[in-house]
DNA sequence: ATGAAATTATAATGATCGTTCTATCTAAAG
DNA sequence: CTTTAGATAGAACGATCATTATAATTTCAT
C-alpha cells in the first residue's frame, strides 16, 4: 500500500510553507509546486484549504506532545525543568518562527472558528497539563505555576525568533531554575 | 490645516485590521471601506501596501516607547518592575492579539526586507534598552537580565492571547519580582 | 470669489486566489 | 488481463488582489 505518500508530501510542504510565511500568504499553487502534486490530488485528500490547515495543526500538536512525553518522566524530582528542556528541543527542531498555534489564532480568530478552536484548545490543554503536573508533584498553587510556566515557554518561543533557539533556550532554563526555588511544595 | 485627517484614518483602521487578522489576510478594499476613504487617497499618501505597513509599524513602535518612557523613571529603585508594568499596560490597551512586530517578521521574513528590518530592529533596540537599564542600575550581568526580561515580556504578550491581559500581567509581575531577587548588583 | 490642493468615483489592468469539471493516465490488486 | 482506485494535466469558474489612469468633485486658504 503506497497509502497516502502524496498526502504526507502535501502535509509536510504545506506545514513548512505556512509556518515560514503565514496561512494567508501561501496559496495552494505554491504548495502543489513544491510538493510535486496535482491540484486534484490535494482536493482528493482535503476538502478545502482550511481543512488542510486543520489537519496540519492537529498533526503538529501531536508532535509537540511527543516531545513533552519523551522528556518528562513519571515522578521526576524536577518535572518542570524537563518540560522546559523538552520545549527548548522542540524550538531547536521546528520552532524558529514562533508558535504556529498562536499564529493560527491570530490569523483566523473571528473568521474560522474550527481552526481557532484547535489552536486555543491546544493552549488550554497545555495549561491543564502543567497544572496537573504541579499538583502531582505536590506544589502548593499549581494554578500560578502553570501560568508562569506558560509565560516562560511562550516567551522562549518568541525570544527564539529574535536571538535564536539556543540563546533563548539557555535563558529559559536559567529562568526556570530561578523560579523553581520560589515555588513551595 | 486639515492636514492628513484622511491619512490618519487610513493608518488607524489599517493598523487595527492588520493587527486583528494579519497583513496578508486584509486587502486594501476592506481598509478603504472601514476608513471611508477612496483608493486614490490611499495611494496619494502611501506608495504601496508594504510602505503603508512600514509606516504603521514605525508609528506603533514610537507608541510603545511612550509607554515605557512614561512608566520608567530615572534612577528608580526597581526599574525592571516598572518596565513590566508599562508593558502590561500596553497589553491592556493594544496588545490583545500578540506582538505586531513579531507577526510582521513572521509574515515578511525572506519576502520584504524593509518590513522585516523595522520589526527586528525594534526588538534589538528593546534588548539594548534593557541592557543599558541593567548596567545603569548597577546589575552584575546586564546581558542575561536583558534576555530574561525579554522572555518575560514576550511571554506575557503571548499569554495575554490565551487568558487575557490582566491574568497575563498579574503573573508577569509576580515572575519579575521573583527574578529580581536572583539578580545581583 | 479664485485658484490650488486634496479627495472622490469609476473603470481597467494583469495576476492570483480557492475551487470545480472533464478527461486521460498510471499503478497496484484481483 | 482486467478491474479499480489514485494521480495527472488542463482549462475554466467567479472572486479578489494590488496598482494605475482618467476625470469630476470637493475643500480650503487667500
Short mmCIF file of C-alpha atoms (C1' of nucleotides) in Angstrom, two decimals:
data_model
loop_
_atom_site.label_atom_id
_atom_site.label_comp_id
_atom_site.label_asym_id
_atom_site.label_seq_id
_atom_site.Cartn_x
_atom_site.Cartn_y
_atom_site.Cartn_z
CA UNK A 1 0.00 0.00 0.00
CA UNK A 2 1.51 3.29 -1.16
CA UNK A 3 -1.08 4.64 1.21
CA UNK A 4 -1.01 8.44 1.19
CA UNK A 5 2.61 9.11 0.31
CA UNK A 6 1.23 12.03 -1.66
CA UNK A 7 -0.93 13.16 1.23
CA UNK A 8 2.06 13.31 3.55
CA UNK A 9 4.05 15.25 0.95
CA UNK A 10 1.25 17.81 0.90
CA UNK A 11 1.08 17.98 4.69
CA UNK A 12 4.86 18.33 5.02
CA UNK A 13 5.42 21.09 2.49
CA UNK A 14 2.22 22.91 3.40
CA UNK A 15 3.19 22.95 7.07
CA UNK A 16 6.63 24.25 6.21
CA UNK A 17 5.36 26.99 3.90
CA UNK A 18 2.54 28.05 6.20
CA UNK A 19 4.93 28.19 9.12
CA UNK A 20 7.53 30.21 7.23
CA UNK A 21 5.18 32.75 5.67
CA UNK A 22 1.72 32.51 7.22
CA UNK A 23 -1.52 30.82 6.21
CA UNK A 24 -2.96 33.62 4.11
CA UNK A 25 0.36 34.43 2.48
CA UNK A 26 0.71 30.97 0.92
CA UNK A 27 -1.53 29.92 -1.95
CA UNK A 28 -2.31 26.34 -2.88
CA UNK A 29 -0.34 26.72 -6.10
CA UNK A 30 2.94 27.15 -4.24
CA UNK A 31 2.22 24.10 -2.12
CA UNK A 32 1.43 21.99 -5.18
CA UNK A 33 4.61 23.06 -6.98
CA UNK A 34 6.89 22.38 -4.02
CA UNK A 35 5.21 19.08 -3.18
CA UNK A 36 5.06 17.97 -6.84
CA UNK A 37 1.41 17.14 -6.60
CA UNK A 38 -1.59 17.86 -8.81
CA UNK A 39 -4.37 20.11 -7.62
CA UNK A 40 -6.95 17.34 -7.76
CA UNK A 41 -4.78 15.14 -5.59
CA UNK A 42 -4.92 17.80 -2.91
CA UNK A 43 -8.69 18.11 -3.14
CA UNK A 44 -8.98 14.36 -3.09
CA UNK A 45 -7.32 14.27 0.33
CA UNK A 46 -8.59 17.57 1.76
CA UNK A 47 -11.95 19.22 1.29
CA UNK A 48 -10.60 22.77 1.47
CA UNK A 49 -7.59 24.89 2.34
CA UNK A 50 -9.00 25.41 5.82
CA UNK A 51 -9.41 21.69 6.39
CA UNK A 52 -5.82 21.15 5.27
CA UNK A 53 -4.73 23.68 7.86
CA UNK A 54 -6.78 21.88 10.50
CA UNK A 55 -5.05 18.58 9.78
CA UNK A 56 -1.66 20.28 9.85
CA UNK A 57 -2.38 21.80 13.25
CA UNK A 58 -3.63 18.51 14.69
CA UNK A 59 -0.58 16.68 13.40
CA UNK A 60 1.77 19.35 14.75
CA UNK A 61 0.08 19.26 18.13
CA UNK A 62 0.59 15.52 18.50
CA UNK A 63 4.23 16.01 17.51
CA UNK A 64 4.64 18.59 20.26
CA UNK A 65 3.22 16.23 22.85
CA UNK A 66 5.70 13.59 21.74
CA UNK A 67 8.49 15.96 22.75
CA UNK A 68 6.95 16.56 26.17
CA UNK A 69 6.23 12.88 26.79
CA UNK A 70 9.75 11.81 25.87
CA UNK A 71 11.38 14.34 28.20
CA UNK A 72 9.11 14.38 31.23
CA UNK A 73 9.44 11.19 33.26
CA UNK A 74 6.92 9.94 35.76
CA UNK A 75 7.63 11.08 39.34
CA UNK A 76 10.64 13.17 38.43
CA UNK A 77 12.24 15.43 41.03
CA UNK A 78 12.17 18.43 38.70
CA UNK A 79 9.42 17.82 36.13
CA UNK A 80 9.12 21.49 35.17
CA UNK A 81 12.76 21.68 34.24
CA UNK A 82 12.19 18.70 32.00
CA UNK A 83 9.23 20.45 30.43
CA UNK A 84 11.38 23.46 29.64
CA UNK A 85 14.11 21.28 28.18
CA UNK A 86 11.57 19.43 26.05
CA UNK A 87 10.23 22.75 24.81
CA UNK A 88 13.73 24.01 24.03
CA UNK A 89 14.42 20.90 21.98
CA UNK A 90 11.15 21.48 20.15
CA UNK A 91 12.23 25.03 19.39
CA UNK A 92 15.56 23.80 18.05
CA UNK A 93 13.89 21.24 15.79
CA UNK A 94 10.90 23.15 14.47
CA UNK A 95 10.22 26.33 16.38
CA UNK A 96 12.32 29.02 14.76
CA UNK A 97 9.40 31.12 13.58
CA UNK A 98 7.11 31.48 16.55
CA UNK A 99 4.23 29.39 17.76
CA UNK A 100 2.14 28.08 14.86
CA UNK A 101 -0.92 27.72 17.09
CA UNK A 102 -0.84 31.31 18.27
CA UNK A 103 -0.32 32.40 14.70
CA UNK A 104 -3.33 30.37 13.59
CA UNK A 105 -5.37 32.02 16.34
CA UNK A 106 -4.18 35.42 15.26
CA UNK A 107 -4.98 34.89 11.61
CA UNK A 108 -8.31 33.09 11.98
CA UNK A 109 -9.89 34.40 15.18
CA UNK A 110 -13.35 35.66 14.28
CA UNK A 111 -13.05 34.16 10.81
CA UNK A 112 -12.67 30.40 11.12
CA UNK A 113 -13.89 29.00 14.42
CA UNK A 114 -12.73 25.47 13.65
CA UNK A 115 -9.11 26.47 13.18
CA UNK A 116 -9.18 28.91 16.07
CA UNK A 117 -10.56 26.28 18.42
CA UNK A 118 -7.92 23.70 17.54
CA UNK A 119 -5.20 26.21 18.39
CA UNK A 120 -6.91 27.55 21.51
CA UNK A 121 -7.72 24.08 22.80
CA UNK A 122 -4.09 23.11 22.48
CA UNK A 123 -3.04 26.00 24.68
CA UNK A 124 -5.70 25.21 27.27
CA UNK A 125 -4.63 21.58 27.21
CA UNK A 126 -1.05 22.66 27.86
CA UNK A 127 -2.22 24.81 30.78
CA UNK A 128 -4.10 21.87 32.24
CA UNK A 129 -1.10 19.60 31.73
CA UNK A 130 1.11 21.98 33.67
CA UNK A 131 -1.48 22.37 36.41
CA UNK A 132 -1.78 18.62 36.81
CA UNK A 133 1.99 18.29 36.80
CA UNK A 134 2.27 20.81 39.61
CA UNK A 135 -0.45 19.14 41.61
CA UNK A 136 1.04 15.69 41.07
CA UNK A 137 4.44 16.98 42.20
CA UNK A 138 2.99 18.38 45.40
CA UNK A 139 3.32 22.07 44.67
CA UNK A 140 1.18 24.48 46.64
CA UNK A 141 -0.53 26.60 44.00
CA UNK A 142 -0.48 24.75 40.73
CA UNK A 143 -2.59 27.49 39.13
CA UNK A 144 0.07 30.18 39.33
CA UNK A 145 2.81 27.72 38.43
CA UNK A 146 1.01 26.67 35.27
CA UNK A 147 0.54 30.30 34.26
CA UNK A 148 4.14 31.25 34.92
CA UNK A 149 5.42 28.19 33.11
CA UNK A 150 3.31 29.20 30.14
CA UNK A 151 4.77 32.70 30.21
CA UNK A 152 8.19 31.11 30.30
CA UNK A 153 7.59 28.69 27.43
CA UNK A 154 5.84 31.17 25.15
CA UNK A 155 8.45 33.77 25.95
CA UNK A 156 11.19 31.38 24.95
CA UNK A 157 9.40 30.70 21.67
CA UNK A 158 9.20 34.40 20.82
CA UNK A 159 12.73 35.02 22.04
CA UNK A 160 13.96 32.27 19.72
CA UNK A 161 12.77 34.36 16.78
CA UNK A 162 14.96 37.24 17.90
CA UNK A 163 18.21 35.69 19.10
CA UNK A 164 17.89 32.07 18.04
CA UNK A 165 16.75 28.90 19.82
CA UNK A 166 19.97 28.13 21.70
CA UNK A 167 20.27 31.55 23.32
CA UNK A 168 16.55 31.56 24.10
CA UNK A 169 16.71 28.03 25.45
CA UNK A 170 19.68 28.75 27.68
CA UNK A 171 17.94 31.72 29.27
CA UNK A 172 14.63 29.90 29.64
CA UNK A 173 16.29 27.08 31.54
CA UNK A 174 18.11 29.56 33.73
CA UNK A 175 14.86 31.37 34.48
CA UNK A 176 13.11 28.10 35.27
CA UNK A 177 15.77 27.20 37.80
CA UNK A 178 15.35 30.56 39.49
CA UNK A 179 11.59 30.30 39.60
CA UNK A 180 11.64 26.73 40.89
CA UNK A 181 13.18 27.96 44.14
CA UNK A 182 10.27 30.31 44.72
CA UNK A 183 7.60 27.62 44.29
CA UNK A 184 6.72 25.96 47.59
CA UNK A 185 5.65 22.37 47.91
CA UNK B 1 -4.92 72.80 8.23
CA UNK B 2 -6.95 69.61 7.91
CA UNK B 3 -3.53 68.16 7.43
CA UNK B 4 -3.83 64.41 6.85
CA UNK B 5 -7.02 63.64 8.71
CA UNK B 6 -7.61 61.10 5.98
CA UNK B 7 -4.12 59.74 6.26
CA UNK B 8 -4.56 59.12 9.95
CA UNK B 9 -7.89 57.41 9.34
CA UNK B 10 -6.14 55.06 6.96
CA UNK B 11 -3.32 54.40 9.42
CA UNK B 12 -5.73 53.81 12.30
CA UNK B 13 -8.10 51.38 10.59
CA UNK B 14 -5.32 49.63 8.69
CA UNK B 15 -3.36 49.06 11.89
CA UNK B 16 -6.46 47.70 13.60
CA UNK B 17 -7.39 45.37 10.74
CA UNK B 18 -3.83 44.16 10.16
CA UNK B 19 -3.42 43.50 13.85
CA UNK B 20 -6.70 41.61 14.14
CA UNK B 21 -6.32 39.43 11.06
CA UNK B 22 -2.79 39.66 9.69
CA UNK B 23 -1.15 41.63 6.91
CA UNK B 24 -1.81 39.22 4.06
CA UNK B 25 -5.34 38.47 5.21
CA UNK B 26 -6.51 42.07 4.85
CA UNK B 27 -6.97 43.61 1.41
CA UNK B 28 -6.85 47.31 0.68
CA UNK B 29 -10.56 47.29 -0.17
CA UNK B 30 -11.54 46.43 3.40
CA UNK B 31 -9.35 49.20 4.75
CA UNK B 32 -10.85 51.75 2.36
CA UNK B 33 -14.41 50.76 3.25
CA UNK B 34 -13.85 50.90 7.00
CA UNK B 35 -11.90 54.14 6.83
CA UNK B 36 -14.33 55.74 4.35
CA UNK B 37 -11.57 56.71 2.00
CA UNK B 38 -11.10 56.44 -1.75
CA UNK B 39 -8.43 54.22 -3.20
CA UNK B 40 -6.59 57.14 -4.80
CA UNK B 41 -6.39 58.89 -1.47
CA UNK B 42 -4.53 55.94 -0.08
CA UNK B 43 -2.09 55.85 -2.97
CA UNK B 44 -1.64 59.58 -2.63
CA UNK B 45 -0.36 59.11 0.91
CA UNK B 46 1.34 55.72 0.55
CA UNK B 47 3.27 54.35 -2.39
CA UNK B 48 2.26 50.74 -1.77
CA UNK B 49 0.66 48.37 0.71
CA UNK B 50 4.10 47.47 2.01
CA UNK B 51 5.01 51.10 2.60
CA UNK B 52 1.72 51.59 4.46
CA UNK B 53 2.67 48.66 6.68
CA UNK B 54 6.09 50.20 7.28
CA UNK B 55 4.56 53.47 8.47
CA UNK B 56 2.14 51.60 10.71
CA UNK B 57 4.98 49.68 12.33
CA UNK B 58 7.08 52.82 12.86
CA UNK B 59 4.13 54.64 14.39
CA UNK B 60 3.30 51.69 16.63
CA UNK B 61 6.90 51.42 17.77
CA UNK B 62 7.01 55.05 18.90
CA UNK B 63 3.73 54.48 20.73
CA UNK B 64 5.28 51.56 22.58
CA UNK B 65 8.25 53.62 23.67
CA UNK B 66 5.86 56.24 25.01
CA UNK B 67 4.51 53.62 27.39
CA UNK B 68 7.99 52.66 28.57
CA UNK B 69 9.14 56.25 28.97
CA UNK B 70 6.08 57.24 30.99
CA UNK B 71 6.45 54.33 33.42
CA UNK B 72 10.20 54.02 33.89
CA UNK B 73 11.58 56.89 35.93
CA UNK B 74 15.20 57.95 36.01
CA UNK B 75 17.18 56.35 38.84
CA UNK B 76 14.33 54.18 40.08
CA UNK B 77 14.95 51.51 42.72
CA UNK B 78 13.18 48.84 40.66
CA UNK B 79 13.29 49.93 37.01
CA UNK B 80 12.62 46.46 35.64
CA UNK B 81 9.39 46.20 37.59
CA UNK B 82 8.36 49.47 36.02
CA UNK B 83 9.20 48.10 32.60
CA UNK B 84 6.98 45.12 33.21
CA UNK B 85 4.14 47.31 34.41
CA UNK B 86 4.50 49.56 31.40
CA UNK B 87 4.38 46.53 29.15
CA UNK B 88 1.30 45.18 30.95
CA UNK B 89 -0.47 48.49 30.42
CA UNK B 90 0.48 48.35 26.78
CA UNK B 91 -1.02 44.88 26.55
CA UNK B 92 -4.23 46.08 28.15
CA UNK B 93 -4.55 49.00 25.75
CA UNK B 94 -3.48 47.45 22.45
CA UNK B 95 -1.84 44.10 22.87
CA UNK B 96 -4.61 41.53 22.89
CA UNK B 97 -3.53 39.76 19.73
CA UNK B 98 0.16 39.14 20.08
CA UNK B 99 3.16 41.21 19.13
CA UNK B 100 2.62 43.00 15.83
CA UNK B 101 6.37 43.25 15.22
CA UNK B 102 6.96 39.53 15.61
CA UNK B 103 3.98 38.89 13.40
CA UNK B 104 5.41 41.20 10.75
CA UNK B 105 8.69 39.32 10.97
CA UNK B 106 6.90 36.02 10.62
CA UNK B 107 4.87 37.08 7.60
CA UNK B 108 7.57 39.01 5.73
CA UNK B 109 10.90 37.37 6.65
CA UNK B 110 12.58 36.43 3.39
CA UNK B 111 9.98 38.34 1.39
CA UNK B 112 10.16 42.02 2.37
CA UNK B 113 13.45 43.03 3.98
CA UNK B 114 12.30 46.57 4.73
CA UNK B 115 9.36 45.43 6.86
CA UNK B 116 11.35 42.64 8.47
CA UNK B 117 14.14 45.01 9.46
CA UNK B 118 11.80 47.53 11.07
CA UNK B 119 10.39 44.80 13.27
CA UNK B 120 13.72 43.17 14.01
CA UNK B 121 15.42 46.46 14.78
CA UNK B 122 12.70 47.27 17.27
CA UNK B 123 13.38 44.06 19.16
CA UNK B 124 17.11 44.64 19.16
CA UNK B 125 16.54 48.18 20.35
CA UNK B 126 14.44 46.82 23.21
CA UNK B 127 17.21 44.39 24.11
CA UNK B 128 19.74 47.20 24.16
CA UNK B 129 17.40 49.35 26.25
CA UNK B 130 17.10 46.61 28.86
CA UNK B 131 20.84 46.00 28.84
CA UNK B 132 21.54 49.69 29.40
CA UNK B 133 18.93 49.82 32.12
CA UNK B 134 20.57 46.95 33.94
CA UNK B 135 24.01 48.47 33.59
CA UNK B 136 22.77 51.88 34.73
CA UNK B 137 21.14 50.26 37.76
CA UNK B 138 24.36 48.54 38.72
CA UNK B 139 23.41 44.97 37.98
CA UNK B 140 26.17 42.43 37.51
CA UNK B 141 25.36 40.78 34.19
CA UNK B 142 23.08 43.03 32.20
CA UNK B 143 23.29 40.66 29.25
CA UNK B 144 21.41 37.81 30.92
CA UNK B 145 18.99 40.20 32.58
CA UNK B 146 18.06 41.76 29.25
CA UNK B 147 17.48 38.32 27.75
CA UNK B 148 15.36 37.11 30.65
CA UNK B 149 13.35 40.30 30.72
CA UNK B 150 12.65 39.81 27.02
CA UNK B 151 11.49 36.26 27.65
CA UNK B 152 9.24 37.62 30.36
CA UNK B 153 7.75 40.44 28.28
CA UNK B 154 7.22 38.38 25.14
CA UNK B 155 5.81 35.55 27.22
CA UNK B 156 3.31 37.92 28.78
CA UNK B 157 2.27 39.11 25.34
CA UNK B 158 1.59 35.58 24.14
CA UNK B 159 -0.04 34.61 27.41
CA UNK B 160 -2.41 37.57 27.05
CA UNK B 161 -3.78 35.94 23.90
CA UNK B 162 -4.68 32.81 25.85
CA UNK B 163 -6.01 34.02 29.20
CA UNK B 164 -6.33 37.77 28.71
CA UNK B 165 -4.07 40.72 29.54
CA UNK B 166 -4.96 41.07 33.24
CA UNK B 167 -4.19 37.45 34.11
CA UNK B 168 -1.04 37.53 31.99
CA UNK B 169 0.01 40.84 33.51
CA UNK B 170 -0.51 39.66 37.06
CA UNK B 171 1.67 36.62 36.52
CA UNK B 172 4.34 38.55 34.65
CA UNK B 173 4.70 41.00 37.52
CA UNK B 174 4.85 38.14 40.01
CA UNK B 175 7.56 36.46 37.97
CA UNK B 176 9.52 39.69 37.69
CA UNK B 177 9.52 40.08 41.46
CA UNK B 178 10.83 36.56 41.87
CA UNK B 179 13.55 37.01 39.31
CA UNK B 180 14.65 40.37 40.70
CA UNK B 181 15.81 38.64 43.87
CA UNK B 182 18.12 36.40 41.90
CA UNK B 183 19.82 39.25 40.06
CA UNK B 184 22.86 40.53 41.95
CA UNK B 185 24.05 44.12 41.87
"C1'" DA C 1 -14.53 84.56 -5.41
"C1'" DT C 2 -10.46 82.41 -7.19
"C1'" DG C 3 -7.09 79.05 -7.61
"C1'" DA C 4 -4.58 75.29 -5.79
"C1'" DA C 5 -4.70 71.02 -3.44
"C1'" DA C 6 -6.95 67.11 -1.78
"C1'" DT C 7 -10.43 63.72 -2.29
"C1'" DT C 8 -13.64 61.41 -4.93
"C1'" DA C 9 -15.83 57.94 -8.29
"C1'" DT C 10 -15.19 54.67 -11.81
"C1'" DA C 11 -13.03 51.58 -14.61
"C1'" DA C 12 -9.47 48.91 -16.17
"C1'" DT C 13 -5.14 46.44 -15.62
"C1'" DG C 14 -2.96 41.67 -15.20
"C1'" DA C 15 -2.19 38.45 -11.58
"C1'" DT C 16 -3.56 35.33 -8.31
"C1'" DC C 17 -6.98 33.38 -5.21
"C1'" DG C 18 -9.71 28.80 -3.92
"C1'" DT C 19 -12.45 25.55 -6.15
"C1'" DT C 20 -14.60 22.51 -9.69
"C1'" DC C 21 -15.04 19.90 -14.05
"C1'" DT C 22 -13.58 16.78 -17.54
"C1'" DA C 23 -10.75 13.55 -19.28
"C1'" DT C 24 -6.54 10.88 -19.51
"C1'" DC C 25 -3.21 8.08 -17.35
"C1'" DT C 26 -0.67 5.25 -14.10
"C1'" DA C 27 -0.28 1.55 -10.89
"C1'" DA C 28 -1.47 -1.88 -7.98
"C1'" DA C 29 -4.98 -5.88 -6.69
"C1'" DG C 30 -7.83 -9.36 -8.03
"C1'" DC D 1 -5.54 -9.41 -18.10
"C1'" DT D 2 -8.90 -6.84 -16.13
"C1'" DT D 3 -10.74 -4.10 -12.70
"C1'" DT D 4 -10.39 -0.37 -9.69
"C1'" DA D 5 -8.57 3.41 -7.31
"C1'" DG D 6 -5.38 7.27 -7.29
"C1'" DA D 7 -2.94 10.68 -9.64
"C1'" DT D 8 -2.41 13.56 -13.57
"C1'" DA D 9 -2.96 17.65 -16.93
"C1'" DG D 10 -5.52 21.45 -18.28
"C1'" DA D 11 -8.99 24.52 -18.51
"C1'" DA D 12 -12.48 27.22 -16.53
"C1'" DC D 13 -15.05 29.38 -12.76
"C1'" DG D 14 -16.08 33.82 -10.30
"C1'" DA D 15 -13.84 36.47 -6.88
"C1'" DT D 16 -10.41 39.17 -5.18
"C1'" DC D 17 -5.75 41.00 -5.21
"C1'" DA D 18 -2.58 45.47 -5.63
"C1'" DT D 19 -1.97 49.06 -8.71
"C1'" DT D 20 -2.79 52.69 -12.27
"C1'" DA D 21 -5.26 56.01 -15.40
"C1'" DT D 22 -8.77 59.38 -16.16
"C1'" DA D 23 -11.74 62.79 -14.84
"C1'" DA D 24 -15.01 65.08 -11.83
"C1'" DT D 25 -15.59 66.96 -7.45
"C1'" DT D 26 -14.91 68.88 -3.02
"C1'" DT D 27 -12.22 71.51 0.38
"C1'" DC D 28 -9.85 75.40 1.92
"C1'" DA D 29 -6.57 79.34 2.38
"C1'" DT D 30 -6.04 83.69 0.39
#
